[in-house]
CSV table of C-alpha atoms in Angstrom, one decimal:
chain,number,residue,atom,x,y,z
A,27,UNK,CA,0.0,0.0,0.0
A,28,UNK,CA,1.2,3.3,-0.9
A,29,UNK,CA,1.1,6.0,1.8
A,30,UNK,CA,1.0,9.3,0.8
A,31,UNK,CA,2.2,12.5,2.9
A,32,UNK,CA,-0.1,15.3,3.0
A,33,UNK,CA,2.1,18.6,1.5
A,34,UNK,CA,3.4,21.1,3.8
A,35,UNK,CA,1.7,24.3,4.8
A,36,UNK,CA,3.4,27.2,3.0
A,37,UNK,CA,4.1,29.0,6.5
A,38,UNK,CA,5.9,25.6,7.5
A,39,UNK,CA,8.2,25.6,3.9
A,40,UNK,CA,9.3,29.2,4.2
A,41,UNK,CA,10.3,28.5,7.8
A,42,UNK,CA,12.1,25.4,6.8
A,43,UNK,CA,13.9,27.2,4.0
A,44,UNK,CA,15.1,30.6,6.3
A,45,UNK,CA,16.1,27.8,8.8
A,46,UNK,CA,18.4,25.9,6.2
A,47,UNK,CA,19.8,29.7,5.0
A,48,UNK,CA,20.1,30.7,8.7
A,49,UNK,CA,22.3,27.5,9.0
A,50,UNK,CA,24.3,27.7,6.4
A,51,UNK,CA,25.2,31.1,7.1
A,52,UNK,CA,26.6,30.0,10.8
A,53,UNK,CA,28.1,27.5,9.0
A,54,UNK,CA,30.8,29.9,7.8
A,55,UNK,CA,30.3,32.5,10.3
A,56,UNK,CA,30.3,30.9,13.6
A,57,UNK,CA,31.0,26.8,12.9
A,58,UNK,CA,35.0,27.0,12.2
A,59,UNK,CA,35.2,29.3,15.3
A,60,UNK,CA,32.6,26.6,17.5
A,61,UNK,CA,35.1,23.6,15.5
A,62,UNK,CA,38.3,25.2,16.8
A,63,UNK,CA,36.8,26.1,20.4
A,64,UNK,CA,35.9,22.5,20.8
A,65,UNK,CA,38.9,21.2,19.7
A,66,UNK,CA,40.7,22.5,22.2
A,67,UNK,CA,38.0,22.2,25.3
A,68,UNK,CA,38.4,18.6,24.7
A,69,UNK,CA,41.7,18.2,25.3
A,70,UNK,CA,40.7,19.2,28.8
A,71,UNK,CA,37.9,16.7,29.5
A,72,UNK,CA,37.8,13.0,30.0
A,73,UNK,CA,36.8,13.0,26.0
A,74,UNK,CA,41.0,14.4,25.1
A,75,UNK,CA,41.5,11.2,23.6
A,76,UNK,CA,38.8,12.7,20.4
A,77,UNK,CA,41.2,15.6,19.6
A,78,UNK,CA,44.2,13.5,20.1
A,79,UNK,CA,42.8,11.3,17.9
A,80,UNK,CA,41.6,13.5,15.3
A,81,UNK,CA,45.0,15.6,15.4
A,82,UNK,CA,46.5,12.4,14.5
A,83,UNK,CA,44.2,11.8,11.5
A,84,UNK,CA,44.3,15.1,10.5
A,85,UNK,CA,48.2,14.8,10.7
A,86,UNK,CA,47.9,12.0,8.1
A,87,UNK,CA,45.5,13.8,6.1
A,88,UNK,CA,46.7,17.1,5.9
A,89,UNK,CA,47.0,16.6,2.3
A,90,UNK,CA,44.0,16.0,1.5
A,91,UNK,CA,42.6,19.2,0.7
A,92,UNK,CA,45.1,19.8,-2.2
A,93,UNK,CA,44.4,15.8,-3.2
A,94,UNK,CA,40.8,16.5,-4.9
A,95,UNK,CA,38.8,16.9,-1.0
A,96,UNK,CA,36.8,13.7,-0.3
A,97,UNK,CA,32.9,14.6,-0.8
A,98,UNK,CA,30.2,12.5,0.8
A,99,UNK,CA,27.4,12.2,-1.4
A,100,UNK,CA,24.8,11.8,1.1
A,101,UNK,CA,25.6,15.3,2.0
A,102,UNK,CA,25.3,16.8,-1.1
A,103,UNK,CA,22.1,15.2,-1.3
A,104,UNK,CA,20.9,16.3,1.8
A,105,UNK,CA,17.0,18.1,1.9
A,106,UNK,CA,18.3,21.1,3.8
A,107,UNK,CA,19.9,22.4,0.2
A,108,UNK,CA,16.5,21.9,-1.1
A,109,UNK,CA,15.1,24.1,1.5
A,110,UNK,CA,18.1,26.9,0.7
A,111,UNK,CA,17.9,26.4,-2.7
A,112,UNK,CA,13.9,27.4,-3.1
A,113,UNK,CA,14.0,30.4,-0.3
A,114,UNK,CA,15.8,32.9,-2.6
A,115,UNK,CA,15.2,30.6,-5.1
A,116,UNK,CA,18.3,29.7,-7.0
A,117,UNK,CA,18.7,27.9,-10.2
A,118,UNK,CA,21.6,26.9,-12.5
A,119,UNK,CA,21.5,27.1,-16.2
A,120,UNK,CA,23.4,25.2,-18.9
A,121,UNK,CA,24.3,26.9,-21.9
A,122,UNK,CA,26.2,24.5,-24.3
A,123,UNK,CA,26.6,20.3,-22.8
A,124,UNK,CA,30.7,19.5,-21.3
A,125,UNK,CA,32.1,16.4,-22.5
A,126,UNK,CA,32.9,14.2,-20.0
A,127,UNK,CA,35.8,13.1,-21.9
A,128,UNK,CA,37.5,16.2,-20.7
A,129,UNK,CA,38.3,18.8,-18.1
A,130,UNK,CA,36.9,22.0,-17.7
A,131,UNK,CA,38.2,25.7,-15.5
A,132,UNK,CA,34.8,27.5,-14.9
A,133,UNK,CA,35.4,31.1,-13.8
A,134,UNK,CA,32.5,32.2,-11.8
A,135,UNK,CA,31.2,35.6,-11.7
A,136,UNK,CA,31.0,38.1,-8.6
A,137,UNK,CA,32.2,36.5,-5.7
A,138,UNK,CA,28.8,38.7,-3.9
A,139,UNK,CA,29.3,38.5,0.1
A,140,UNK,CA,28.8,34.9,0.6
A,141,UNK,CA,28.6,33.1,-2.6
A,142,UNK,CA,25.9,31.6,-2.3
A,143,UNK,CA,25.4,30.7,-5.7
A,144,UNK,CA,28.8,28.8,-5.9
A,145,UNK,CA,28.6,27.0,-3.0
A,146,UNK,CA,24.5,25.8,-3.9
A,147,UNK,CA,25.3,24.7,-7.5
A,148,UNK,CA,28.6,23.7,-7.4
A,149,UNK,CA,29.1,21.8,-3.5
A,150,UNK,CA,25.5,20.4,-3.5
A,151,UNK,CA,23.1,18.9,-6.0
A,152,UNK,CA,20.2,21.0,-4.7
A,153,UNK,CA,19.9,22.7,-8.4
A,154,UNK,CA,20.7,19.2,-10.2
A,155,UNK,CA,24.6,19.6,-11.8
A,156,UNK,CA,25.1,15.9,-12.1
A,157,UNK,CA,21.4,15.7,-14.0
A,158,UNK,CA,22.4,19.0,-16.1
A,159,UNK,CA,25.9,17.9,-16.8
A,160,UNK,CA,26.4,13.9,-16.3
A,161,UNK,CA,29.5,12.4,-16.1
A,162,UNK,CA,31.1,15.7,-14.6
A,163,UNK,CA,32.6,16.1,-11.0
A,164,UNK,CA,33.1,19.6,-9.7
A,165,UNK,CA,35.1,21.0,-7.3
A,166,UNK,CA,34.7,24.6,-5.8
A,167,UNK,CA,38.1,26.4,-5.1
A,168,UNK,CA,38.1,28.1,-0.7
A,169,UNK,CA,40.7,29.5,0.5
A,170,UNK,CA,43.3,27.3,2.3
A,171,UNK,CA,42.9,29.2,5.4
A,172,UNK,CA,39.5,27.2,6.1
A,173,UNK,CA,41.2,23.7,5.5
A,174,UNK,CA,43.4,24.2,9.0
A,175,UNK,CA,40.6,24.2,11.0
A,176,UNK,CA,39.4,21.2,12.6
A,177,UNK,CA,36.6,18.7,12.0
A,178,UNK,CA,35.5,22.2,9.9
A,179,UNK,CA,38.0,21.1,7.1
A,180,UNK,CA,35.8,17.7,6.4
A,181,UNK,CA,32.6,19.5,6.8
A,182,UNK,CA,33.8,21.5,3.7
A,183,UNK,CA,35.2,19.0,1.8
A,184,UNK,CA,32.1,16.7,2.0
A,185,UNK,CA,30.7,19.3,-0.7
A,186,UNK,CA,33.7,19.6,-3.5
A,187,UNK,CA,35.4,22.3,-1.5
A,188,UNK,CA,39.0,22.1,-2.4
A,189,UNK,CA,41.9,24.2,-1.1
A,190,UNK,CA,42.7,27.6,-3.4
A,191,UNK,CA,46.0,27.0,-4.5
A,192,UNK,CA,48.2,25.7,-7.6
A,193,UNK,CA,48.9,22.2,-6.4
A,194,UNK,CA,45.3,21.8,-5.6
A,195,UNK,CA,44.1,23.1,-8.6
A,196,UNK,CA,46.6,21.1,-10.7
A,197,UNK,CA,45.4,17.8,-9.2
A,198,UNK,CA,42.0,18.5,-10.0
A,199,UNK,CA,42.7,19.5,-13.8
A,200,UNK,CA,45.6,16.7,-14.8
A,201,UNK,CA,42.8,13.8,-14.3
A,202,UNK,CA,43.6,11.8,-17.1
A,203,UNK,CA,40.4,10.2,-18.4
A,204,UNK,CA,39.0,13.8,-17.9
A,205,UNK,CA,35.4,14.6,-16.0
A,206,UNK,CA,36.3,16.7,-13.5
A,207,UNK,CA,35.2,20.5,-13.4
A,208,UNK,CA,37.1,23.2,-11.3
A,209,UNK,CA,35.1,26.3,-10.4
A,210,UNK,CA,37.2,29.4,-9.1
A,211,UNK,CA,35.3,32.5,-8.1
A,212,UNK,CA,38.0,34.7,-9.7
A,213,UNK,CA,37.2,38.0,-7.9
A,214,UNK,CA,38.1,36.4,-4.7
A,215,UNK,CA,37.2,37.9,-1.5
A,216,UNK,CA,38.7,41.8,-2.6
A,217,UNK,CA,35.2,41.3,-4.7
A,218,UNK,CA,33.6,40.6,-2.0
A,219,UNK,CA,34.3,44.5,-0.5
A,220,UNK,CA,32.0,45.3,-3.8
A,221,UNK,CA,28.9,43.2,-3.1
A,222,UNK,CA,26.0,45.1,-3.4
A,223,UNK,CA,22.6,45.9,-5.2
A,224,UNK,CA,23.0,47.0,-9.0
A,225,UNK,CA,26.7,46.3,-8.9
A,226,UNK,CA,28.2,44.9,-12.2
A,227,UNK,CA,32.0,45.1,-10.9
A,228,UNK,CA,34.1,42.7,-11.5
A,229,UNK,CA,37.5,42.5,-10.3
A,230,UNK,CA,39.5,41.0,-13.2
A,231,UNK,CA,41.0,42.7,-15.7
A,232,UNK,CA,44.5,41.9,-14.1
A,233,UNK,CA,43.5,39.0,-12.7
A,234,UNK,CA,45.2,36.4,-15.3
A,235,UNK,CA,46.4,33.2,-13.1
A,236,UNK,CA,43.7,31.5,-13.8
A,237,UNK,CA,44.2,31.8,-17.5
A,238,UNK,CA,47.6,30.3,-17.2
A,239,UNK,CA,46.7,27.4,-15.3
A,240,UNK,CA,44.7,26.8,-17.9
A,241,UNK,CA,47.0,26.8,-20.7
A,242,UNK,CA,49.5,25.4,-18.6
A,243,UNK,CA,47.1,22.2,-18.6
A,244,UNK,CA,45.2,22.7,-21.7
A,245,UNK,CA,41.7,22.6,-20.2
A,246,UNK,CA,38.6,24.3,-21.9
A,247,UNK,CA,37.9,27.6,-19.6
A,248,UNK,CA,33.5,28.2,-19.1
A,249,UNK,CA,32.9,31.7,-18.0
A,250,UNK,CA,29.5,31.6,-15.9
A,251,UNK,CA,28.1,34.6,-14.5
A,252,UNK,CA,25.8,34.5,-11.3
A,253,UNK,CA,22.7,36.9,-11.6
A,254,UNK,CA,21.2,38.3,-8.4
A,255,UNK,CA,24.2,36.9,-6.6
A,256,UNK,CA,24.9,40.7,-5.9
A,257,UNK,CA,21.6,41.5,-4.5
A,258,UNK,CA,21.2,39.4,-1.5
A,259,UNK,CA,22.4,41.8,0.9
A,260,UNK,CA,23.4,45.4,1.9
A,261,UNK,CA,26.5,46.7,2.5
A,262,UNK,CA,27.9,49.8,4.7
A,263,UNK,CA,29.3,52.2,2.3
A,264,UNK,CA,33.2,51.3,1.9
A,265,UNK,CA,34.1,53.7,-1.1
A,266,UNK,CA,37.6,53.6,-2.2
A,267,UNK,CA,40.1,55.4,0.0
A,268,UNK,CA,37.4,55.7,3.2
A,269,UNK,CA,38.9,54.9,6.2
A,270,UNK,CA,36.8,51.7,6.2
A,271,UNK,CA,38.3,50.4,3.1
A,272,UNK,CA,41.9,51.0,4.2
A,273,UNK,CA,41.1,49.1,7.0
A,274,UNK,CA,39.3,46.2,5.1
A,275,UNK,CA,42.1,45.6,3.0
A,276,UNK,CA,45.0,46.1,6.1
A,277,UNK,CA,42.8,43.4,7.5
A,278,UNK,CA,42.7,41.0,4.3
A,279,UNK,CA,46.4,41.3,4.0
A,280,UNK,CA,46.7,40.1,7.4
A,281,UNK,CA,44.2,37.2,7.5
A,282,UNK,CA,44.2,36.2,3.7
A,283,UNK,CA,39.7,37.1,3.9
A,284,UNK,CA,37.5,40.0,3.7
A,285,UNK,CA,35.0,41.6,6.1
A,286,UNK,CA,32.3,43.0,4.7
A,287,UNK,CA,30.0,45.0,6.8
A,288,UNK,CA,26.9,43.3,5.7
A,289,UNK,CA,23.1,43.0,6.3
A,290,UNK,CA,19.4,42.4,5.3
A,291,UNK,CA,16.7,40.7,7.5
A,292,UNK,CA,16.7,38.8,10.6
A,293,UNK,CA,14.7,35.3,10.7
A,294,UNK,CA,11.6,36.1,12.4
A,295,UNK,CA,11.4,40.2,11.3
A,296,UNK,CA,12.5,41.8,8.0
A,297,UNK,CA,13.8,45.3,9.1
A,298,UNK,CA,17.5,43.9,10.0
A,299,UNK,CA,19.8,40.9,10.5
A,300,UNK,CA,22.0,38.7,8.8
A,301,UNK,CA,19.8,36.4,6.2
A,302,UNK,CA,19.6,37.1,3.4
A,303,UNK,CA,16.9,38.9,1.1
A,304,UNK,CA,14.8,36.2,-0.9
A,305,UNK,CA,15.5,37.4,-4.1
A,306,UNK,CA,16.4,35.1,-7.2
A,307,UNK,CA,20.0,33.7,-8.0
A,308,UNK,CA,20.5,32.0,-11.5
A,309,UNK,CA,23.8,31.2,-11.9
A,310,UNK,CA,24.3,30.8,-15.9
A,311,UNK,CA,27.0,28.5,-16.9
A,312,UNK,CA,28.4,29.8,-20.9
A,313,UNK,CA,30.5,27.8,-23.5
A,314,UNK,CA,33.5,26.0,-23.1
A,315,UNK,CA,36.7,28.5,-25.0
A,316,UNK,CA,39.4,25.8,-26.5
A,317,UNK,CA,42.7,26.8,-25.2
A,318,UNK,CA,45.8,25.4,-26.6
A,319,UNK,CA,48.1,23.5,-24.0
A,320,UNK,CA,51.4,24.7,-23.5
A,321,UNK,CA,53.6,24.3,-20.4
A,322,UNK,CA,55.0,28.2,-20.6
A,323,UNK,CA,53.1,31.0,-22.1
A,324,UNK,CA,54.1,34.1,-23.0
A,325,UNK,CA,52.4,37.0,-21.4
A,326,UNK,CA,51.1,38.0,-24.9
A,327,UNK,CA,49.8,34.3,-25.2
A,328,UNK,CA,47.8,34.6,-21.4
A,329,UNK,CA,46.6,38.1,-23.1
A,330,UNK,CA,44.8,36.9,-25.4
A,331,UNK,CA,43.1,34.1,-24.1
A,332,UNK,CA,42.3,36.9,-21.3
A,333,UNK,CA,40.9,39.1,-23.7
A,334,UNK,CA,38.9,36.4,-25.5
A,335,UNK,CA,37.9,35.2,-22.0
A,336,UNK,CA,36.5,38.9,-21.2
A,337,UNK,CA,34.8,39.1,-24.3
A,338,UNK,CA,32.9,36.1,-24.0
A,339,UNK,CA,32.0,36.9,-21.1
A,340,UNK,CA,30.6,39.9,-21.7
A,341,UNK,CA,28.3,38.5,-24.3
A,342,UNK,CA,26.9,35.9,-21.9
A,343,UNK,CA,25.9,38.9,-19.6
A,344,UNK,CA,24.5,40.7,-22.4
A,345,UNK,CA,22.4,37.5,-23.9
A,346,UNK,CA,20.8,37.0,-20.8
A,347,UNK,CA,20.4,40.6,-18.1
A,348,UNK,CA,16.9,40.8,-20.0
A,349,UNK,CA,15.6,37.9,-18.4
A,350,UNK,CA,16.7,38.7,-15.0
A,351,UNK,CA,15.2,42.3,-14.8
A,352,UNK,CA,18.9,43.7,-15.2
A,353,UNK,CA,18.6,47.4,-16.5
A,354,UNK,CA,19.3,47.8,-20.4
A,355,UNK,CA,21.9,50.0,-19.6
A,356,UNK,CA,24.0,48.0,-17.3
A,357,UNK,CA,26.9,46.4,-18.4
A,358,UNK,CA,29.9,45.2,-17.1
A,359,UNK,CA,32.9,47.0,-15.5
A,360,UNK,CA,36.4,44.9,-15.4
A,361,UNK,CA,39.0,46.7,-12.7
């Protein structure tokens, strides 16, 4: 016999998706901090023998990281990304199908405060990647930084999180029988400082090392360009040269991330918090740009991948802003 659940009250689904957004925001606002505090209260209870433990496994694993991560399907698959996915909601569209046969660099476009977008359609299959591209395996670039802190380190690896640096990249894109997909967010957190309503900023017309990489390994680059990624919260006005700024960046150089002064709503009133706005993120994936393989390029040769890199795209913003109520006027700015 067949039993059949009666469908949830709206009320109930739109506090069942703020909760999964609330939680995923104190996942990377307050979790590594709660990992690292009980790592070390442990050690000082009759439970020591957990950290010493899991300082010896994460001894031996340290690597890992750098080695491709180690996801854990069952958390990608998990209903809470369901729940986060259909509170803004956010969707991913495929321009052009990826051959499996090969890998593929995807340059994802702006970095907004949390990157939300990235981390939905690339570390969880809440929006369907392996239904809209089969036979393909991404991996999400984060900086290193997060990878040191305890039990935090496998929580972001379960979803494709790997470490944001050369080796770790290279491991990902020298797979031989191809099928894996690396996804940097190429403004980095200095974007991040930029994040707000109506911006079309992108920081990357001198950012090439990306481009290299992937002549250096002769992998296909995909621009893909996040609408409404930008609009999911408010920032305090950080012009360039404000005291605020200077301080920002003095405080990036230090710890390697950036600290936006953001905010929207809070969970159970709209006026302020930290959760986001529910508006719409479609994160647009474009067509694959053939690049030549070759172990040194010239500067001119990284140029003009670059520049064909810019221009496409530029056309993939300009095919689709109509659809997602961006003004005819806006288009984008490379610094």
């Amino acid at each position: 016999m067949k039993v059949e659940f009666a469908p949830l009250s709206l009320p109930l689904q739109r506090r069942l998706q703020t909760a999964a957004v609330a939680q995923w925001i104190f996942s990377f606002l307050c979790l590594a901090q709660c990992c690292t505090v009980a790592f070390i209260t442990l050690f000082f209870t009759r439970f020591w023998l957990v950290s010493a433990l899991y300082a010896a496994w994460w001894l031996i694993d340290r690597e890992k990281p750098s080695k491709g991560g180690r996801r854990i399907h069952v958390l990608r698959n998990c209903i809470v990304w369901r729940y986060m996915r259909d509170y803004f909601p956010i969707t991913l569209l495929k321009t052009a199908e990826l051959d499996p046969r090969q890998n593929y660099l995807v340059g994802f476009h702006p970095h907004g405060v949390l990157a939300a977008g990235a981390f939905l359609n690339f570390c969880t299959e809440a929006s369907g990647f392996s239904t809209l591209f089969p036979g393909i395996t991404p991996h999400l670039m984060m900086l290193s930084l997060w990878f040191r802190i305890p039990f935090f380190r496998d929580y972001a690896m379960s979803g494709g999180l790997v470490a944001s640096d050369k080796e770790s990249a290279s491991y990902v894109l020298q797979k031989p029988e191809g099928g894996n997909l690396l996804a940097i967010i190429v403004g980095g957190a200095q974007e991040a400082l930029d994040a707000r309503p109506g911006s079309f900023t992108l920081l990357l017309k001198n950012r090439k090392g990306f481009v290299r990489l992937a002549i250096q390994h002769g992998t296909p680059l995909v621009p893909a360009f996040s609408f409404g990624e930008n609009d999911l919260f408010d920032q305090v006005k950080n012009p360039k040269g404000s005291w605020l700024r200077r301080i920002q960046h003095w405080l990036q150089q230090i710890m390697g991330i950036s600290l936006p002064l953001f905010h929207a709503r809070g969970i159970f009133q709209y006026s302020f918090g930290l959760i986001p706005y529910r508006r719409p993120i479609c994160t647009v994936v474009g067509k694959p740009i053939p690049v030549q393989k070759k172990y040194k390029p010239s500067e001119e040769e990284v140029d003009q991948v670059h520049q064909k890199y810019l221009k496409e795209l530029s056309e993939l913003f300009e095919k689709h802003k109509a659809k997602y109520n961006v003004p005819e006027d806006s288009h984008l700015e490379f610094i």
